[in-house]
Coordinates of C-alpha atoms in Angstrom, one line a residue:
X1 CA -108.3 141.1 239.2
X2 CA -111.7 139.6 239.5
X3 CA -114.5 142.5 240.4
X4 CA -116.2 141.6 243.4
X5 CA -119.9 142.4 243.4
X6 CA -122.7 142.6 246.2
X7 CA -126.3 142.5 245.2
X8 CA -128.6 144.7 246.9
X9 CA -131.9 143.9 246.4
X10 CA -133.8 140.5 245.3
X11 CA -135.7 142.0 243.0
X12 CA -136.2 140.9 239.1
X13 CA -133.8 143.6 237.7
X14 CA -131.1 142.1 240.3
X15 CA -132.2 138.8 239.4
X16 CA -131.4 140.0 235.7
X17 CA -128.0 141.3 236.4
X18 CA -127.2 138.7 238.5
X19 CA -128.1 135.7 236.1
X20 CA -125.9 138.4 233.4
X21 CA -122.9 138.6 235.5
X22 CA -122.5 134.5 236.1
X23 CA -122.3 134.6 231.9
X24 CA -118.9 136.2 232.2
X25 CA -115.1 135.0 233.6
X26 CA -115.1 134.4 237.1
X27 CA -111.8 136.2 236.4
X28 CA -113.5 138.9 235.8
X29 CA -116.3 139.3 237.6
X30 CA -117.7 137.4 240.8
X31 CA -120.4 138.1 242.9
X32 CA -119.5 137.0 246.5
X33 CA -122.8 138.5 248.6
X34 CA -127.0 139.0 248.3
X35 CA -128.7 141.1 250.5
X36 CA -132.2 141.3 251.4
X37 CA -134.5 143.0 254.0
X38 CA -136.2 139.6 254.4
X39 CA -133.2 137.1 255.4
X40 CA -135.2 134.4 253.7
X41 CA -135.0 136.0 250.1
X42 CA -131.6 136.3 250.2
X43 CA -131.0 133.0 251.0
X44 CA -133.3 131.9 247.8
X45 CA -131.6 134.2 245.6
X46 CA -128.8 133.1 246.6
X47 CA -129.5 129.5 245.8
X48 CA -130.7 130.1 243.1
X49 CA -127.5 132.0 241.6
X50 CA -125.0 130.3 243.9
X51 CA -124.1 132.8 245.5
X52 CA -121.7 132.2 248.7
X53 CA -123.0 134.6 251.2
X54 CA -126.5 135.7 251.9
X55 CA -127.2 139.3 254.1
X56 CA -130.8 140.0 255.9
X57 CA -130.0 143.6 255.6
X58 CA -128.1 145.9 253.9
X59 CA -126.1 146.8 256.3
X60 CA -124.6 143.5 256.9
X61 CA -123.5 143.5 252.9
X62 CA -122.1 147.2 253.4
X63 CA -119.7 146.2 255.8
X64 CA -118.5 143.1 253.8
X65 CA -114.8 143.4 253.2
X66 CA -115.3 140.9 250.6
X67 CA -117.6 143.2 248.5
X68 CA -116.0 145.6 246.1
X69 CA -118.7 147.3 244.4
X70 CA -122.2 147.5 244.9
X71 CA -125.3 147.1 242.8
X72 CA -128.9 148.9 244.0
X73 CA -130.8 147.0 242.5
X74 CA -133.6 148.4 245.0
X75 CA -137.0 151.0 244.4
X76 CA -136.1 153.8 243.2
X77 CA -137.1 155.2 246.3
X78 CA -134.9 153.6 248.3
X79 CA -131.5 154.3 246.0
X80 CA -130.5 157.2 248.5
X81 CA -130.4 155.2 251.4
X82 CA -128.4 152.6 249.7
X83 CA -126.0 154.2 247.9
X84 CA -125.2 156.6 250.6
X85 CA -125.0 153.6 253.1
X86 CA -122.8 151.4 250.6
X87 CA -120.4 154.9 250.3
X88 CA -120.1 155.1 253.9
X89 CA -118.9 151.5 254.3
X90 CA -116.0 152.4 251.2
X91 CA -117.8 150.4 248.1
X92 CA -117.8 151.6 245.0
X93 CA -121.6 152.0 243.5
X94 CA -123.7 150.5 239.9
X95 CA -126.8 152.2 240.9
X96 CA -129.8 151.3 238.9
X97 CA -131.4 154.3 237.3
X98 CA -133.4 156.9 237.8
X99 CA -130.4 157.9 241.0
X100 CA -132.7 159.9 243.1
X101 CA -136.1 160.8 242.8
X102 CA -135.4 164.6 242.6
X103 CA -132.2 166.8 241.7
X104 CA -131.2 167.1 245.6
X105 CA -130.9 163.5 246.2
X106 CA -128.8 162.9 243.0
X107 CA -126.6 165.5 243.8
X108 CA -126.3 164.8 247.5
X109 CA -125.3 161.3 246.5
X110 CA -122.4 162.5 244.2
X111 CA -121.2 164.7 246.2
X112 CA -120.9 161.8 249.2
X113 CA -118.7 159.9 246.6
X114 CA -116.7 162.3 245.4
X115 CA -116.0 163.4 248.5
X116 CA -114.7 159.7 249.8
X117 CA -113.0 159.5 246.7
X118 CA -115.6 156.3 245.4
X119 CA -116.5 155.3 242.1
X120 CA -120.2 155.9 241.5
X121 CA -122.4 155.6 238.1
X122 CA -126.2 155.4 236.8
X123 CA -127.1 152.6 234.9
X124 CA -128.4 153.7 231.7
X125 CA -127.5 150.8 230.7
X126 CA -128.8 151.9 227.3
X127 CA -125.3 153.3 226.7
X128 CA -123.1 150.6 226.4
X129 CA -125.2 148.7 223.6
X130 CA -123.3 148.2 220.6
X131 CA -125.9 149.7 218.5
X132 CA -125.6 153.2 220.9
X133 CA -121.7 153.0 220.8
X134 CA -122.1 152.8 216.8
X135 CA -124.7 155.7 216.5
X136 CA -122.2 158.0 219.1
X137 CA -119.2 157.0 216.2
X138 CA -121.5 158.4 213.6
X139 CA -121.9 161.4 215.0
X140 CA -118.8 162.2 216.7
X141 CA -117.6 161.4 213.1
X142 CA -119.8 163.9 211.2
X143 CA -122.0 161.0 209.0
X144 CA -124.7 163.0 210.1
X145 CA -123.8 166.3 209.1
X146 CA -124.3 169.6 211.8
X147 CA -126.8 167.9 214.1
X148 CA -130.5 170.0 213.9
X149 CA -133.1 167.4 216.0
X150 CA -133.2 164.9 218.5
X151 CA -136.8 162.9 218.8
X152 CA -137.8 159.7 221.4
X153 CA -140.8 158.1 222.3
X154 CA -140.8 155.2 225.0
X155 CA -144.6 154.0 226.3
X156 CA -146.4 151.1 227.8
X157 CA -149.7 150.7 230.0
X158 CA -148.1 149.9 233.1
X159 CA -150.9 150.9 234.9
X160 CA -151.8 147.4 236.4
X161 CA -148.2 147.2 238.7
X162 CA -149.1 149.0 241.4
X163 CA -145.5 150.6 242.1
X164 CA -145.8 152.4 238.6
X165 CA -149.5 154.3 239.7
X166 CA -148.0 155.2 243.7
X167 CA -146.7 158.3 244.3
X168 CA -145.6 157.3 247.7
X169 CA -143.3 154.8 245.7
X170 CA -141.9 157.5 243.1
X171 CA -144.0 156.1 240.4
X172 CA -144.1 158.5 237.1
X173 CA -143.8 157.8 233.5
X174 CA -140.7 161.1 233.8
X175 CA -138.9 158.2 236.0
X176 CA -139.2 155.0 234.7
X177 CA -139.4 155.8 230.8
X178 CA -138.7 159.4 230.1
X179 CA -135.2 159.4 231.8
X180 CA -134.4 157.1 229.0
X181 CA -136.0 159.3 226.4
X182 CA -133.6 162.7 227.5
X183 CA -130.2 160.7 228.2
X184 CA -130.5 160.0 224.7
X185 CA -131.3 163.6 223.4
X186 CA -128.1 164.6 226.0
X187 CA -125.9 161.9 225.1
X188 CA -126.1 163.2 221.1
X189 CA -126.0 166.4 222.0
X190 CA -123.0 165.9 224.3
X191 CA -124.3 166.9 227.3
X192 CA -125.1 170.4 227.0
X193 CA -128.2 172.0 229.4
X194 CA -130.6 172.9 227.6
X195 CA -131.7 177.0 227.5
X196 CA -135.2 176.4 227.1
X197 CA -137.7 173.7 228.4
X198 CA -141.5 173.5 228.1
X199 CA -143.6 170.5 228.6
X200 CA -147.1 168.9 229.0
X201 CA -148.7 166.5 230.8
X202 CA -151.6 164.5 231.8
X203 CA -151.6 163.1 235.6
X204 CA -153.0 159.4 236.2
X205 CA -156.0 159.4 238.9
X206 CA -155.4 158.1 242.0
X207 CA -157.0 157.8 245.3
X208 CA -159.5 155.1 246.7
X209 CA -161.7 155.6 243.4
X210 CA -162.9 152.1 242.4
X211 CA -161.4 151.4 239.1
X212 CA -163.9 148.5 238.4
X213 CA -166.6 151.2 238.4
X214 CA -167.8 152.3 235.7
X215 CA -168.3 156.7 236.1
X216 CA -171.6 156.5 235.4
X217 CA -172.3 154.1 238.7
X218 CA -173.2 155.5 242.3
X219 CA -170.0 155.0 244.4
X220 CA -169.2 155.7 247.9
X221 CA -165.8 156.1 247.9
X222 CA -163.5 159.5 247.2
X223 CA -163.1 160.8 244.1
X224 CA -159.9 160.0 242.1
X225 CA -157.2 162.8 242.9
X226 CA -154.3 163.5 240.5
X227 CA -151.4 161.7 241.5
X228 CA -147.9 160.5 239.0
X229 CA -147.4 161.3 236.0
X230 CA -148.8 159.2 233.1
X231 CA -148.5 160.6 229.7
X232 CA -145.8 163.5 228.8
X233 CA -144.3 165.7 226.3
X234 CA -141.5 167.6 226.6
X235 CA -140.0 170.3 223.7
X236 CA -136.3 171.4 224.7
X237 CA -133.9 173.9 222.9
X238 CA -130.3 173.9 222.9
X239 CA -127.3 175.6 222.1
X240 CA -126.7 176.4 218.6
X241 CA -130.6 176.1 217.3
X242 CA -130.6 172.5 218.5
X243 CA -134.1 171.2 218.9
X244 CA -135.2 168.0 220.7
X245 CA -138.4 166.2 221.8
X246 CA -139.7 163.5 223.5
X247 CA -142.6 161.8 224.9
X248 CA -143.0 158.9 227.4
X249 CA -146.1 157.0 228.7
X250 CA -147.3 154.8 231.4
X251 CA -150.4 154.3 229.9
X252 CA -149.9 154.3 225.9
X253 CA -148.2 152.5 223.6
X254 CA -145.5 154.3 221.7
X255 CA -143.0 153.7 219.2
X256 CA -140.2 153.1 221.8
X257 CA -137.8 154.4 219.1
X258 CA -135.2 157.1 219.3
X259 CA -133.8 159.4 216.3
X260 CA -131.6 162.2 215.7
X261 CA -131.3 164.1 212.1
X262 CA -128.4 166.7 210.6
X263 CA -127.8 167.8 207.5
X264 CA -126.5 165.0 205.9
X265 CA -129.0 162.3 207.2
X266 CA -131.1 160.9 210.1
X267 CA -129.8 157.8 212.4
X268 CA -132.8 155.8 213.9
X269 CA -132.3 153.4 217.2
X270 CA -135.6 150.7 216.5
X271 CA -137.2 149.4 219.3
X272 CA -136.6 148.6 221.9
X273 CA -134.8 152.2 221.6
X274 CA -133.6 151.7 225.6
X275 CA -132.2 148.6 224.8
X276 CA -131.7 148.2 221.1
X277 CA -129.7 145.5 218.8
X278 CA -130.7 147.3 215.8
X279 CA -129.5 150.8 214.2
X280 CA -130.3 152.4 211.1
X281 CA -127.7 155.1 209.6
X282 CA -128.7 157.2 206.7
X283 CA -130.7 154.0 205.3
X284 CA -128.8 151.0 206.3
X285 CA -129.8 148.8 208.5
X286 CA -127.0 147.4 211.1
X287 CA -128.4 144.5 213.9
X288 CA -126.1 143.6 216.7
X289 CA -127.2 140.7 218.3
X290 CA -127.0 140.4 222.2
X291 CA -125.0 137.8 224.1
X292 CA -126.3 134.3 225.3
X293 CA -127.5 133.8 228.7
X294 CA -127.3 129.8 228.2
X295 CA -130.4 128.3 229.7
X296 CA -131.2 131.0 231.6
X297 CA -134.7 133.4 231.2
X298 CA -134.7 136.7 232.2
X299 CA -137.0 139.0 233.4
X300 CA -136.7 141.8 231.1
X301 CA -136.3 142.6 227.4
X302 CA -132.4 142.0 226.1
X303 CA -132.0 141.5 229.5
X304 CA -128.7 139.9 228.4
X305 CA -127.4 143.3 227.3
X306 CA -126.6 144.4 231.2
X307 CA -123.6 142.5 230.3
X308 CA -122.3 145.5 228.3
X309 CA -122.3 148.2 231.5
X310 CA -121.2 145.4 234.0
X311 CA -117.6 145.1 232.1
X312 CA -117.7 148.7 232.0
X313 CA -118.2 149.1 235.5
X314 CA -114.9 146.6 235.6
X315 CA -112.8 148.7 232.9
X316 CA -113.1 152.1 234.9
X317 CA -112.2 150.0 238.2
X318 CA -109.6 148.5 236.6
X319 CA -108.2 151.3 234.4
X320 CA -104.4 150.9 234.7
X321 CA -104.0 150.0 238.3
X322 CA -106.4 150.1 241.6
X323 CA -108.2 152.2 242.1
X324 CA -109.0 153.1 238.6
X325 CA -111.7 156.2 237.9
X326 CA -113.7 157.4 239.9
X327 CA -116.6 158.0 237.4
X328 CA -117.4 157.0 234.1
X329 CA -116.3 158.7 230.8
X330 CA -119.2 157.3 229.2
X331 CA -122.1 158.2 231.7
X332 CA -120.7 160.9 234.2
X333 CA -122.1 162.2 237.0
X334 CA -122.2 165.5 235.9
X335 CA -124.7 164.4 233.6
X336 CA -126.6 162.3 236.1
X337 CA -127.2 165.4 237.7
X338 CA -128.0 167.4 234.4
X339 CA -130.8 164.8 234.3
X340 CA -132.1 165.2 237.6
X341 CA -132.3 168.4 236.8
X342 CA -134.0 168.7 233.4
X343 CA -136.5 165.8 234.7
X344 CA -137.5 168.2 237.8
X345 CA -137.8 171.2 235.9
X346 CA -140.6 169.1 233.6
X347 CA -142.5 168.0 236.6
X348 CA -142.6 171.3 238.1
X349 CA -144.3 172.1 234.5
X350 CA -146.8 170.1 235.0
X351 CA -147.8 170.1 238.9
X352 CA -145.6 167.2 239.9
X353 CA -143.2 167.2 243.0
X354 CA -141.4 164.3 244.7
X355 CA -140.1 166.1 247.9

């Protein structure tokens, strides 16, 4: 009953998941196939995590009978191509978040696997840490009274990776860090749309602009032109009063922490809020310590906690007999698309479009 996995993508966040997945039964979980645009890659990565077969394309992994579910680990740019291409070929589909760069592509992806009758889920992997599962029991159980406000914050200067600044490549602080920031105000709010967004933002200058310069120097080149989204704030108003904000930044610092307040008391995720081993309820402090990757380093914060949305992956696969659900409980796709949705509405606020 072992989940079969194919890797696609030889990135560091499939390098991550990878290294995470060898940590638990090969009963359980096995990953069989690695594929790669560049044969070569492939062939390293899968040296490197002994991994039996090695794919120069995606393609080739697609039509792998071997492979039973899929992970895009790819740019985010590239997930619509994937996924769709993994769907075709009959594998179920871990697809790294943000799904799509825009509310068409997300939805055009779920449709395709609901349509073939596929299991497919975003990995907000954020989710399925213990410290989240314990914060959704307190408020599903009322410790928190009648909920009122929902509040996160999640910034770095990411400016100097290139990816994060290209608009071509989807960069925007919406995709990489606010689509953690508003899962969270919809997961505690249980998934309602919201009736009212507003939001600001400021737009990170782009173009052939020497950065090196300083502005008061003489320059030849082009003046910067707006491009991604860098900094943004975004108010939201839900059913029933409920009020929620959050801000996100590719060039600030933040707090990176997450809260949500009722009448009986606030519950704060500390940072890292997106993945987070520590909780505090009403005043006390909880921790929940990750898993071990023995000897291993990864390439990401609590790297080690993919661990948690991998064996869900397996228990809605496995749930009962083959072929199990065809979408998560825990992170549908009707609410991937609610966040497609809510993300597109704020760039359209504040002059950004990914076509």
């Amino acid at each position: 009953m072992a989940v079969r996995w194919g890797i696609v993508s030889v990135g560091f966040i499939s390098s991550d998941f990878t290294t995470v997945l060898r940590t638990l039964p090969r009963s359980e979980h096995q990953v069989v196939a690695v594929a790669a645009r560049d044969l070569s890659r492939a062939e390293e990565f899968a040296r490197k995590h002994d991994i039996p077969k090695a794919y120069g394309s995606y393609e080739e992994l697609a039509k792998d009978p071997n492979v039973e579910v899929a992970y895009i680990g790819t740019q985010q740019v590239q997930h619509k191509a994937a996924v769709l291409l993994c769907l075709a070929a009959g594998k179920a589909l871990l697809c790294e978040k943000p799904m799509g760069t825009n509310s068409a592509e997300v939805r055009e992806m779920v449709a395709e696997a609901r349509s073939r009758g596929l299991f497919l889920m975003e990995g907000i992997w954020t989710r399925f840490f213990p410290a989240i599962e314990a914060l959704r029991s307190a408020v599903s159980q009322g410790t928190l009274g009648d909920l009122r406000v929902a509040r996160a914050e999640f910034g770095k200067d990411l400016t100097s990776i290139p990816r994060i600044i290209d608009k071509a490549q989807a960069g925007s602080a919406l995709l990489d860090f606010g689509i953690y920031c508003v899962q969270f105000i919809s997961m505690v709010f249980s998934g309602q749309k919201p009736e009212k967004i507003s939001a600001i933002g400021r737009l990170y200058e782009t173009g052939s602009w020497d950065r090196n310069l300083s502005r008061n120097q003489e320059s030849n080149t082009q003046p910067a032109e707006p491009g991604v989204d860098d900094t943004v704030t975004v108010l939201l108003q839900y059913p029933g009063e409920l009020q929620a904000s959050f801000t996100c930044s590719i060039c600030a610092l933040l707090s990176n922490t997450a809260s949500v307040s009722g009448t009986k008391g606030m519950a704060q995720v500390l940072e890292p809020c997106w993945c987070p081993t520590e909780l505090v309820v009403k005043g006390e402090h909880k921790e929940f310590p990750l898993p071990p990757t023995p000897g291993k380093e990864l390439n990401f914060p609590n790297g080690a906690g993919m661990v948690y949305e991998a064996k869900h992956v397996r228990e809605c696969l496995r749930k009962g007999f083959l072929p199990g659900l065809k979408e998560s409980p825990v992170m549908p796709l009707v609410e991937s698309e609610l966040l497609a949705d809510i993300l597109e509405e704020v760039r359209k606020a504040i002059g950004v479009n990914f076509p």
